[in-house]
mmCIF file of C-alpha atoms in Angstrom:
data_model
loop_
_atom_site.group_PDB
_atom_site.id
_atom_site.type_symbol
_atom_site.label_atom_id
_atom_site.label_comp_id
_atom_site.label_asym_id
_atom_site.label_seq_id
_atom_site.Cartn_x
_atom_site.Cartn_y
_atom_site.Cartn_z
ATOM 1 C CA UNK A 961 299.987 10.126 59.900
ATOM 2 C CA UNK A 962 303.124 11.478 58.224
ATOM 3 C CA UNK A 963 306.083 13.511 59.410
ATOM 4 C CA UNK A 964 306.068 16.854 57.633
ATOM 5 C CA UNK A 965 308.727 18.972 59.309
ATOM 6 C CA UNK A 966 310.381 20.107 62.486
ATOM 7 C CA UNK A 967 311.415 23.231 64.328
ATOM 8 C CA UNK A 968 314.092 23.790 66.937
ATOM 9 C CA UNK A 969 314.423 26.122 69.882
ATOM 10 C CA UNK A 970 317.234 27.006 72.239
ATOM 11 C CA UNK A 971 316.469 27.625 75.871
ATOM 12 C CA UNK A 972 318.539 27.343 79.027
ATOM 13 C CA UNK A 973 318.693 25.744 82.441
ATOM 14 C CA UNK A 974 319.632 27.809 85.463
ATOM 15 C CA UNK A 975 321.092 25.319 87.914
ATOM 16 C CA UNK A 976 321.372 27.890 90.683
ATOM 17 C CA UNK A 977 324.903 26.723 91.430
ATOM 18 C CA UNK A 978 328.176 26.130 89.577
ATOM 19 C CA UNK A 979 328.114 22.704 87.895
ATOM 20 C CA UNK A 980 330.943 20.526 86.657
ATOM 21 C CA UNK A 981 333.473 17.813 87.382
ATOM 22 C CA UNK A 982 337.212 17.203 87.629
ATOM 23 C CA UNK A 983 337.680 18.496 84.072
ATOM 24 C CA UNK A 984 336.131 21.907 84.783
ATOM 25 C CA UNK A 985 332.929 23.673 85.724
ATOM 26 C CA UNK A 986 330.416 26.273 84.565
ATOM 27 C CA UNK A 987 330.698 29.045 87.135
ATOM 28 C CA UNK A 988 327.475 30.789 86.050
ATOM 29 C CA UNK A 989 325.378 27.664 86.463
ATOM 30 C CA UNK A 990 323.572 28.496 83.214
ATOM 31 C CA UNK A 991 323.698 26.018 80.335
ATOM 32 C CA UNK A 992 322.023 25.752 76.959
ATOM 33 C CA UNK A 993 319.184 23.318 76.194
ATOM 34 C CA UNK A 994 318.077 22.263 72.718
ATOM 35 C CA UNK A 995 314.410 21.520 72.039
ATOM 36 C CA UNK A 996 313.066 19.881 68.885
ATOM 37 C CA UNK A 997 309.393 19.773 67.889
ATOM 38 C CA UNK A 998 308.486 17.207 65.240
ATOM 39 C CA UNK A 999 305.482 18.119 63.079
ATOM 40 C CA UNK A 1000 302.915 15.865 61.376
ATOM 41 C CA UNK A 1001 300.154 16.249 58.802
ATOM 42 C CA UNK A 1002 297.453 15.651 61.438
ATOM 43 C CA UNK A 1003 298.625 18.436 63.745
ATOM 44 C CA UNK A 1004 300.086 16.140 66.379
ATOM 45 C CA UNK A 1005 303.566 17.169 67.505
ATOM 46 C CA UNK A 1006 306.350 15.341 69.309
ATOM 47 C CA UNK A 1007 308.893 16.966 71.616
ATOM 48 C CA UNK A 1008 312.506 15.963 72.108
ATOM 49 C CA UNK A 1009 315.109 17.498 74.415
ATOM 50 C CA UNK A 1010 318.837 16.902 74.163
ATOM 51 C CA UNK A 1011 321.323 17.765 71.436
ATOM 52 C CA UNK A 1012 320.230 18.885 67.961
ATOM 53 C CA UNK A 1013 323.625 18.220 66.362
ATOM 54 C CA UNK A 1014 323.217 17.189 62.717
ATOM 55 C CA UNK A 1015 319.410 17.259 62.691
ATOM 56 C CA UNK A 1016 319.210 19.026 59.322
ATOM 57 C CA UNK A 1017 321.263 16.250 57.686
ATOM 58 C CA UNK A 1018 319.374 13.472 59.483
ATOM 59 C CA UNK A 1019 315.784 14.627 59.029
ATOM 60 C CA UNK A 1020 315.371 13.466 55.389
ATOM 61 C CA UNK A 1021 315.667 9.878 56.678
ATOM 62 C CA UNK A 1022 312.280 10.175 58.384
ATOM 63 C CA UNK A 1023 310.486 12.899 56.413
ATOM 64 C CA UNK A 1024 307.143 11.768 55.002
ATOM 65 C CA UNK A 1025 307.095 8.577 57.048
ATOM 66 C CA UNK A 1026 304.769 7.365 59.799
ATOM 67 C CA UNK A 1027 306.249 8.439 63.163
ATOM 68 C CA UNK A 1028 304.741 5.438 64.941
ATOM 69 C CA UNK A 1029 307.314 3.146 63.294
ATOM 70 C CA UNK A 1030 309.926 4.404 65.755
ATOM 71 C CA UNK A 1031 312.337 1.463 65.727
ATOM 72 C CA UNK A 1032 312.450 1.336 61.920
ATOM 73 C CA UNK A 1033 312.956 5.083 61.768
ATOM 74 C CA UNK A 1034 315.770 4.873 64.301
ATOM 75 C CA UNK A 1035 317.558 2.377 62.066
ATOM 76 C CA UNK A 1036 316.993 4.694 59.117
ATOM 77 C CA UNK A 1037 318.645 7.501 61.086
ATOM 78 C CA UNK A 1038 321.617 5.218 61.773
ATOM 79 C CA UNK A 1039 321.808 4.362 58.079
ATOM 80 C CA UNK A 1040 321.681 8.044 57.212
ATOM 81 C CA UNK A 1041 324.796 8.589 59.329
ATOM 82 C CA UNK A 1042 326.606 5.531 57.938
ATOM 83 C CA UNK A 1043 329.706 7.367 56.740
ATOM 84 C CA UNK A 1044 329.911 9.456 59.893
ATOM 85 C CA UNK A 1045 330.084 6.228 61.872
ATOM 86 C CA UNK A 1046 328.024 5.113 64.849
ATOM 87 C CA UNK A 1047 329.961 7.385 67.144
ATOM 88 C CA UNK A 1048 330.131 10.826 68.659
ATOM 89 C CA UNK A 1049 328.004 13.930 68.372
ATOM 90 C CA UNK A 1050 325.895 12.597 65.496
ATOM 91 C CA UNK A 1051 324.083 10.494 68.076
ATOM 92 C CA UNK A 1052 322.767 13.675 69.692
ATOM 93 C CA UNK A 1053 320.750 14.517 66.581
ATOM 94 C CA UNK A 1054 319.576 10.924 66.236
ATOM 95 C CA UNK A 1055 318.512 10.856 69.873
ATOM 96 C CA UNK A 1056 316.523 14.093 69.902
ATOM 97 C CA UNK A 1057 314.595 12.937 66.831
ATOM 98 C CA UNK A 1058 314.124 9.506 68.401
ATOM 99 C CA UNK A 1059 312.776 11.041 71.615
ATOM 100 C CA UNK A 1060 310.329 13.189 69.669
ATOM 101 C CA UNK A 1061 309.203 10.112 67.708
ATOM 102 C CA UNK A 1062 308.495 8.172 70.910
ATOM 103 C CA UNK A 1063 306.578 11.157 72.273
ATOM 104 C CA UNK A 1064 304.497 11.188 69.081
ATOM 105 C CA UNK A 1065 303.900 7.447 69.208
ATOM 106 C CA UNK A 1066 302.601 7.651 72.779
ATOM 107 C CA UNK A 1067 300.433 10.663 71.980
ATOM 108 C CA UNK A 1068 298.938 8.843 68.987
ATOM 109 C CA UNK A 1069 298.142 5.928 71.316
ATOM 110 C CA UNK A 1070 296.705 8.353 73.922
ATOM 111 C CA UNK A 1071 298.980 6.924 76.624
ATOM 112 C CA UNK A 1072 301.793 8.107 78.859
ATOM 113 C CA UNK A 1073 305.058 6.953 77.357
ATOM 114 C CA UNK A 1074 305.978 4.793 80.364
ATOM 115 C CA UNK A 1075 302.799 2.779 79.913
ATOM 116 C CA UNK A 1076 303.250 2.479 76.138
ATOM 117 C CA UNK A 1077 306.738 1.093 76.750
ATOM 118 C CA UNK A 1078 305.306 -1.587 79.020
ATOM 119 C CA UNK A 1079 306.005 -0.299 82.515
ATOM 120 C CA UNK A 1080 303.582 -1.178 85.291
ATOM 121 C CA UNK A 1081 305.101 1.114 87.917
ATOM 122 C CA UNK A 1082 305.593 4.820 87.184
ATOM 123 C CA UNK A 1083 308.343 5.111 89.812
ATOM 124 C CA UNK A 1084 311.973 5.274 88.658
ATOM 125 C CA UNK A 1085 314.566 4.729 91.414
ATOM 126 C CA UNK A 1086 317.274 7.378 91.422
ATOM 127 C CA UNK A 1087 320.298 8.814 93.147
ATOM 128 C CA UNK A 1088 321.277 12.409 93.824
ATOM 129 C CA UNK A 1089 324.142 13.930 91.852
ATOM 130 C CA UNK A 1090 325.104 17.556 92.391
ATOM 131 C CA UNK A 1091 327.727 17.968 89.623
ATOM 132 C CA UNK A 1092 329.369 19.359 92.721
ATOM 133 C CA UNK A 1093 333.114 19.708 92.133
ATOM 134 C CA UNK A 1094 332.921 23.506 92.583
ATOM 135 C CA UNK A 1095 330.616 23.556 95.619
ATOM 136 C CA UNK A 1096 332.121 24.384 98.985
ATOM 137 C CA UNK A 1097 331.349 22.037 101.847
ATOM 138 C CA UNK A 1098 328.392 24.077 103.068
ATOM 139 C CA UNK A 1099 326.729 24.150 99.646
ATOM 140 C CA UNK A 1100 327.500 20.459 99.150
ATOM 141 C CA UNK A 1101 325.738 19.545 102.374
ATOM 142 C CA UNK A 1102 322.778 21.799 101.555
ATOM 143 C CA UNK A 1103 322.266 20.132 98.176
ATOM 144 C CA UNK A 1104 322.269 16.597 99.543
ATOM 145 C CA UNK A 1105 320.106 17.549 102.514
ATOM 146 C CA UNK A 1106 317.516 18.874 100.073
ATOM 147 C CA UNK A 1107 317.694 15.640 98.107
ATOM 148 C CA UNK A 1108 317.369 13.622 101.323
ATOM 149 C CA UNK A 1109 314.137 15.481 102.029
ATOM 150 C CA UNK A 1110 312.892 14.074 98.711
ATOM 151 C CA UNK A 1111 313.694 10.578 99.942
ATOM 152 C CA UNK A 1112 317.042 10.051 98.207
ATOM 153 C CA UNK A 1113 319.332 7.622 100.009
ATOM 154 C CA UNK A 1114 322.169 7.524 97.467
ATOM 155 C CA UNK A 1115 324.481 10.189 96.118
ATOM 156 C CA UNK A 1116 327.373 10.670 93.721
ATOM 157 C CA UNK A 1117 330.299 12.993 94.339
ATOM 158 C CA UNK A 1118 332.368 14.539 91.578
ATOM 159 C CA UNK A 1119 336.016 14.142 92.552
ATOM 160 C CA UNK A 1120 339.256 12.536 91.556
ATOM 161 C CA UNK A 1121 341.922 15.119 92.424
ATOM 162 C CA UNK A 1122 342.676 14.491 96.087
ATOM 163 C CA UNK A 1123 341.666 11.392 98.004
ATOM 164 C CA UNK A 1124 341.653 13.092 101.411
ATOM 165 C CA UNK A 1125 339.361 15.823 100.109
ATOM 166 C CA UNK A 1126 337.046 13.296 98.479
ATOM 167 C CA UNK A 1127 336.882 11.190 101.643
ATOM 168 C CA UNK A 1128 335.930 14.232 103.695
ATOM 169 C CA UNK A 1129 333.230 15.253 101.220
ATOM 170 C CA UNK A 1130 331.894 11.726 100.816
ATOM 171 C CA UNK A 1131 331.449 11.558 104.577
ATOM 172 C CA UNK A 1132 329.671 14.927 104.532
ATOM 173 C CA UNK A 1133 327.412 13.601 101.778
ATOM 174 C CA UNK A 1134 326.800 10.421 103.782
ATOM 175 C CA UNK A 1135 325.690 12.411 106.806
ATOM 176 C CA UNK A 1136 323.466 14.683 104.700
ATOM 177 C CA UNK A 1137 321.744 11.690 103.090
ATOM 178 C CA UNK A 1138 321.426 9.861 106.399
ATOM 179 C CA UNK A 1139 317.931 11.134 107.124
ATOM 180 C CA UNK A 1140 316.286 7.916 105.900
ATOM 181 C CA UNK A 1141 319.012 5.324 106.178
ATOM 182 C CA UNK A 1142 322.061 4.720 108.326
ATOM 183 C CA UNK A 1143 324.052 3.584 105.293
ATOM 184 C CA UNK A 1144 323.460 5.699 102.195
ATOM 185 C CA UNK A 1145 324.936 4.445 98.940
ATOM 186 C CA UNK A 1146 327.990 6.576 98.096
ATOM 187 C CA UNK A 1147 329.468 6.849 94.610
ATOM 188 C CA UNK A 1148 332.521 8.702 93.306
ATOM 189 C CA UNK A 1149 332.867 9.941 89.720
ATOM 190 C CA UNK A 1150 336.377 10.624 88.366
ATOM 191 C CA UNK A 1151 335.260 11.470 84.805
ATOM 192 C CA UNK A 1152 338.075 9.608 83.020
ATOM 193 C CA UNK A 1153 340.811 11.472 84.895
ATOM 194 C CA UNK A 1154 343.098 8.566 85.916
ATOM 195 C CA UNK A 1155 345.261 5.862 84.429
ATOM 196 C CA UNK A 1156 344.949 2.332 85.818
ATOM 197 C CA UNK A 1157 347.469 2.354 88.669
ATOM 198 C CA UNK A 1158 346.346 5.825 89.765
ATOM 199 C CA UNK A 1159 342.820 4.445 89.943
ATOM 200 C CA UNK A 1160 343.846 1.405 91.991
ATOM 201 C CA UNK A 1161 345.794 3.489 94.511
ATOM 202 C CA UNK A 1162 343.124 6.195 94.734
ATOM 203 C CA UNK A 1163 340.113 3.911 95.151
ATOM 204 C CA UNK A 1164 341.990 1.719 97.613
ATOM 205 C CA UNK A 1165 342.707 4.773 99.782
ATOM 206 C CA UNK A 1166 339.108 5.962 99.629
ATOM 207 C CA UNK A 1167 337.807 2.515 100.507
ATOM 208 C CA UNK A 1168 339.823 2.481 103.722
ATOM 209 C CA UNK A 1169 337.473 5.191 105.025
ATOM 210 C CA UNK A 1170 334.303 4.926 102.940
ATOM 211 C CA UNK A 1171 332.110 2.023 101.854
ATOM 212 C CA UNK A 1172 332.085 3.018 98.188
ATOM 213 C CA UNK A 1173 329.182 1.636 96.153
ATOM 214 C CA UNK A 1174 330.736 2.375 92.781
ATOM 215 C CA UNK A 1175 333.597 4.210 91.142
ATOM 216 C CA UNK A 1176 332.453 5.869 87.939
ATOM 217 C CA UNK A 1177 334.480 6.504 84.776
ATOM 218 C CA UNK A 1178 337.846 5.933 86.449
ATOM 219 C CA UNK A 1179 339.633 5.392 83.097
ATOM 220 C CA UNK A 1180 339.211 6.433 79.491
ATOM 221 C CA UNK A 1181 335.971 5.125 78.053
ATOM 222 C CA UNK A 1182 337.629 2.701 75.639
ATOM 223 C CA UNK A 1183 339.956 1.032 78.179
ATOM 224 C CA UNK A 1184 338.186 -2.316 78.466
ATOM 225 C CA UNK A 1185 341.178 -4.198 79.880
ATOM 226 C CA UNK A 1186 341.886 -1.445 82.410
ATOM 227 C CA UNK A 1187 338.307 -1.419 83.710
ATOM 228 C CA UNK A 1188 338.365 -5.186 84.044
ATOM 229 C CA UNK A 1189 341.649 -5.156 85.981
ATOM 230 C CA UNK A 1190 340.477 -2.340 88.238
ATOM 231 C CA UNK A 1191 337.224 -4.130 89.065
ATOM 232 C CA UNK A 1192 339.241 -7.162 90.192
ATOM 233 C CA UNK A 1193 341.377 -5.054 92.553
ATOM 234 C CA UNK A 1194 338.808 -2.898 94.378
ATOM 235 C CA UNK A 1195 335.640 -3.606 96.343
ATOM 236 C CA UNK A 1196 333.526 -0.956 94.636
ATOM 237 C CA UNK A 1197 331.650 -1.694 91.436
ATOM 238 C CA UNK A 1198 333.081 -0.111 88.297
ATOM 239 C CA UNK A 1199 330.483 1.946 86.430
ATOM 240 C CA UNK A 1200 331.195 3.162 82.918
ATOM 241 C CA UNK A 1201 329.770 3.605 79.433
ATOM 242 C CA UNK A 1202 328.003 6.962 79.583
ATOM 243 C CA UNK A 1203 330.137 8.454 76.810
ATOM 244 C CA UNK A 1204 329.881 5.500 74.457
ATOM 245 C CA UNK A 1205 327.405 5.906 71.629
ATOM 246 C CA UNK A 1206 326.898 3.148 69.046
ATOM 247 C CA UNK A 1207 325.649 -0.130 70.478
ATOM 248 C CA UNK A 1208 328.715 -1.925 69.152
ATOM 249 C CA UNK A 1209 330.943 0.160 71.433
ATOM 250 C CA UNK A 1210 329.473 -1.643 74.455
ATOM 251 C CA UNK A 1211 330.198 -5.125 73.149
ATOM 252 C CA UNK A 1212 333.732 -5.496 74.483
ATOM 253 C CA UNK A 1213 332.821 -4.148 77.938
ATOM 254 C CA UNK A 1214 330.071 -6.750 78.226
ATOM 255 C CA UNK A 1215 331.938 -9.617 76.603
ATOM 256 C CA UNK A 1216 334.963 -9.196 78.891
ATOM 257 C CA UNK A 1217 333.044 -8.405 82.077
ATOM 258 C CA UNK A 1218 334.702 -5.001 82.305
ATOM 259 C CA UNK A 1219 331.693 -3.052 83.581
ATOM 260 C CA UNK A 1220 329.929 -3.990 86.799
ATOM 261 C CA UNK A 1221 327.315 -1.326 86.059
ATOM 262 C CA UNK A 1222 326.702 -0.226 82.484
ATOM 263 C CA UNK A 1223 325.812 3.419 82.019
ATOM 264 C CA UNK A 1224 324.161 5.199 79.153
ATOM 265 C CA UNK A 1225 324.226 8.924 78.519
ATOM 266 C CA UNK A 1226 320.587 10.040 78.541
ATOM 267 C CA UNK A 1227 321.317 12.426 75.682
ATOM 268 C CA UNK A 1228 321.576 9.465 73.316
ATOM 269 C CA UNK A 1229 317.863 8.756 73.461
ATOM 270 C CA UNK A 1230 315.254 6.118 74.178
ATOM 271 C CA UNK A 1231 315.832 3.453 71.525
ATOM 272 C CA UNK A 1232 319.552 3.534 72.244
ATOM 273 C CA UNK A 1233 318.938 3.096 75.976
ATOM 274 C CA UNK A 1234 316.560 0.182 75.408
ATOM 275 C CA UNK A 1235 319.048 -1.592 73.140
ATOM 276 C CA UNK A 1236 321.991 -1.115 75.488
ATOM 277 C CA UNK A 1237 319.851 -2.266 78.412
ATOM 278 C CA UNK A 1238 318.811 -5.372 76.488
ATOM 279 C CA UNK A 1239 322.407 -6.227 75.680
ATOM 280 C CA UNK A 1240 323.375 -5.739 79.343
ATOM 281 C CA UNK A 1241 320.451 -7.878 80.497
ATOM 282 C CA UNK A 1242 321.807 -10.775 78.452
ATOM 283 C CA UNK A 1243 325.001 -10.510 80.545
ATOM 284 C CA UNK A 1244 323.192 -10.011 83.897
ATOM 285 C CA UNK A 1245 324.615 -6.489 84.155
ATOM 286 C CA UNK A 1246 322.495 -3.660 85.651
ATOM 287 C CA UNK A 1247 322.136 -0.380 83.769
ATOM 288 C CA UNK A 1248 322.023 3.203 84.981
ATOM 289 C CA UNK A 1249 321.181 6.180 82.748
ATOM 290 C CA UNK A 1250 322.988 9.408 83.598
ATOM 291 C CA UNK A 1251 321.852 13.021 83.295
ATOM 292 C CA UNK A 1252 318.094 12.637 82.937
ATOM 293 C CA UNK A 1253 317.937 16.426 83.123
ATOM 294 C CA UNK A 1254 319.275 16.324 79.537
ATOM 295 C CA UNK A 1255 316.529 14.044 78.248
ATOM 296 C CA UNK A 1256 313.676 13.448 80.726
ATOM 297 C CA UNK A 1257 311.911 11.050 78.360
ATOM 298 C CA UNK A 1258 314.545 8.390 79.084
ATOM 299 C CA UNK A 1259 313.029 8.029 82.569
ATOM 300 C CA UNK A 1260 309.986 6.457 80.890
ATOM 301 C CA UNK A 1261 312.222 3.856 79.260
ATOM 302 C CA UNK A 1262 313.989 3.211 82.566
ATOM 303 C CA UNK A 1263 310.632 2.453 84.185
ATOM 304 C CA UNK A 1264 310.120 -0.329 81.648
ATOM 305 C CA UNK A 1265 313.625 -1.829 81.914
ATOM 306 C CA UNK A 1266 313.988 -4.930 84.126
ATOM 307 C CA UNK A 1267 317.704 -4.441 84.822
ATOM 308 C CA UNK A 1268 317.488 -0.720 85.551
ATOM 309 C CA UNK A 1269 319.377 0.005 88.784
ATOM 310 C CA UNK A 1270 319.165 3.721 89.493
ATOM 311 C CA UNK A 1271 318.953 6.916 87.433
ATOM 312 C CA UNK A 1272 321.031 10.050 87.978
ATOM 313 C CA UNK A 1273 318.982 13.017 89.234
ATOM 314 C CA UNK A 1274 320.992 16.222 89.008
ATOM 315 C CA UNK A 1275 318.356 18.912 89.418
ATOM 316 C CA UNK A 1276 314.789 19.282 90.649
ATOM 317 C CA UNK A 1277 313.826 22.008 88.186
ATOM 318 C CA UNK A 1278 313.304 22.200 84.424
ATOM 319 C CA UNK A 1279 314.698 24.338 81.607
ATOM 320 C CA UNK A 1280 313.197 27.780 81.087
ATOM 321 C CA UNK A 1281 309.849 27.517 79.302
ATOM 322 C CA UNK A 1282 309.697 23.744 79.744
ATOM 323 C CA UNK A 1283 307.295 21.829 81.980
ATOM 324 C CA UNK A 1284 307.819 18.111 82.657
ATOM 325 C CA UNK A 1285 304.997 16.024 84.136
ATOM 326 C CA UNK A 1286 306.979 14.289 86.846
ATOM 327 C CA UNK A 1287 307.828 14.683 90.527
ATOM 328 C CA UNK A 1288 310.836 13.825 92.666
ATOM 329 C CA UNK A 1289 309.810 11.892 95.722
ATOM 330 C CA UNK A 1290 310.612 8.689 97.558
ATOM 331 C CA UNK A 1291 314.167 8.704 96.294
ATOM 332 C CA UNK A 1292 313.369 8.755 92.616
ATOM 333 C CA UNK A 1293 311.240 10.078 89.765
ATOM 334 C CA UNK A 1294 307.468 9.716 89.830
ATOM 335 C CA UNK A 1295 306.207 9.909 86.252
ATOM 336 C CA UNK A 1296 302.890 11.582 85.513
ATOM 337 C CA UNK A 1297 299.771 10.701 83.535
ATOM 338 C CA UNK A 1298 300.074 13.194 80.689
ATOM 339 C CA UNK A 1299 300.073 11.458 77.328
ATOM 340 C CA UNK A 1300 303.414 11.137 75.612
ATOM 341 C CA UNK A 1301 306.600 11.966 77.479
ATOM 342 C CA UNK A 1302 304.791 14.631 79.487
ATOM 343 C CA UNK A 1303 306.901 17.515 78.153
ATOM 344 C CA UNK A 1304 305.183 20.852 77.473
ATOM 345 C CA UNK A 1305 306.985 23.701 75.700
ATOM 346 C CA UNK A 1306 306.046 27.375 76.000
ATOM 347 C CA UNK A 1307 307.570 28.580 72.742
ATOM 348 C CA UNK A 1308 306.404 32.179 73.151
ATOM 349 C CA UNK A 1309 307.977 32.411 76.607
ATOM 350 C CA UNK A 1310 311.248 30.903 75.417
ATOM 351 C CA UNK A 1311 311.476 33.461 72.619
ATOM 352 C CA UNK A 1312 311.241 36.324 75.123
ATOM 353 C CA UNK A 1313 314.303 35.195 77.060
ATOM 354 C CA UNK A 1314 317.892 35.870 75.990
ATOM 355 C CA UNK A 1315 319.809 34.084 78.767
ATOM 356 C CA UNK A 1316 322.212 31.525 77.401
ATOM 357 C CA UNK A 1317 325.128 29.355 78.392
ATOM 358 C CA UNK A 1318 327.472 26.880 76.814
ATOM 359 C CA UNK A 1319 328.579 23.523 78.212
ATOM 360 C CA UNK A 1320 331.611 23.701 75.941
ATOM 361 C CA UNK A 1321 333.119 26.898 77.286
ATOM 362 C CA UNK A 1322 336.838 26.468 77.881
ATOM 363 C CA UNK A 1323 336.510 26.234 81.672
ATOM 364 C CA UNK A 1324 333.666 23.736 81.527
ATOM 365 C CA UNK A 1325 333.529 19.984 82.006
ATOM 366 C CA UNK A 1326 332.897 19.203 78.336
ATOM 367 C CA UNK A 1327 336.389 20.398 77.331
ATOM 368 C CA UNK A 1328 339.141 18.027 78.445
ATOM 369 C CA UNK A 1329 342.043 19.924 80.029
ATOM 370 C CA UNK A 1330 345.607 19.657 78.761
ATOM 371 C CA UNK A 1331 347.471 16.688 80.288
ATOM 372 C CA UNK A 1332 344.333 15.366 81.974
ATOM 373 C CA UNK A 1333 345.203 12.045 83.560
ATOM 374 C CA UNK A 1334 348.949 12.746 83.494
ATOM 375 C CA UNK A 1335 349.461 14.584 86.797
ATOM 376 C CA UNK A 1336 351.573 13.142 89.600
ATOM 377 C CA UNK A 1337 349.870 15.464 92.092
ATOM 378 C CA UNK A 1338 346.597 17.315 91.792
ATOM 379 C CA UNK A 1339 345.777 20.976 92.458
ATOM 380 C CA UNK A 1340 342.685 22.020 94.356
ATOM 381 C CA UNK A 1341 339.506 21.802 92.236
ATOM 382 C CA UNK A 1342 339.129 25.568 92.653
ATOM 383 C CA UNK A 1343 342.760 26.485 91.988
ATOM 384 C CA UNK A 1344 343.543 29.265 89.513
ATOM 385 C CA UNK A 1345 345.708 28.529 86.477
ATOM 386 C CA UNK A 1346 348.718 30.157 88.127
ATOM 387 C CA UNK A 1347 348.202 28.179 91.347
ATOM 388 C CA UNK A 1348 347.929 24.967 89.363
ATOM 389 C CA UNK A 1349 351.284 25.652 87.659
ATOM 390 C CA UNK A 1350 353.129 26.499 90.878
#
């Protein structure tokens, strides 16, 4: 079997609510989704979902080769991007190809991907995450009540602007998730919006009212010393790493004990997740993949990872024209029996739809605001530009 080509599609996800974080939000709740279909000479095709950045430049590294040699091909993709460096958006293209390769490998073996990767249990523990900075209290409660009905007993709030507001909303989230446990796990995600002393003061205030399980991305992603110092001064675990890409970027966090929970961005793919998880396992550090809506195949890798803690579940639906063989129940993801990663694409349907969105619109969370992390006081998350200046 040889790789002969690929094709890409753009579809969208309708979240049904505004989604974002302290840096901004997408008011429409509609975001773009990239789909890649890897073609072979025997007619078997592999599907990847994520980012298709740089795919045209990367594809020659695997063209004409056997897709079942996934790990070798992943290293060839890294080598192809040598001058670009093991960093940044290039990893999106590597990851979507990698995910499609793993899908192909499992299909060739006539197995679900979770079983091919060595998992015995198809269940992946998860936590609810509403990307909820722009939700009012009523909508916030409704989201977490729905997730509680699916058995979720842990949730993550997007915050970081006002401790009193975050405390109130964390307590609302706690009550909404309290259907199955008296003490839900509560997490707070600041999305790199603080400097160290801000983080210490903020988390300390929150912890006076809330038993915080972890504080996520409190500081800039590269601040190893800051994360280590913060972890020593607060009760909550420090979770970070989701925006790091090359494996070598995680080395200092692990070597210096700066991350209590190591995160990987699901968009960076399966081989990347497995390697980061293996490095963390050697340091007795649990791992947690974020945003499995961006790359559902990573859930299969999580099922086979001994130090996997909990995976972020942001949405119960799927992108337009995409079907994923999995369910949300029991507080996590229940993977199906379809061979491969269980992803089915209706290309004809996708081509009939012209809805689109862009994570990188100026008001969205993927564009860092001016002077982020340098405010002495914080405006309301829903404040207008003029209100924020006054």
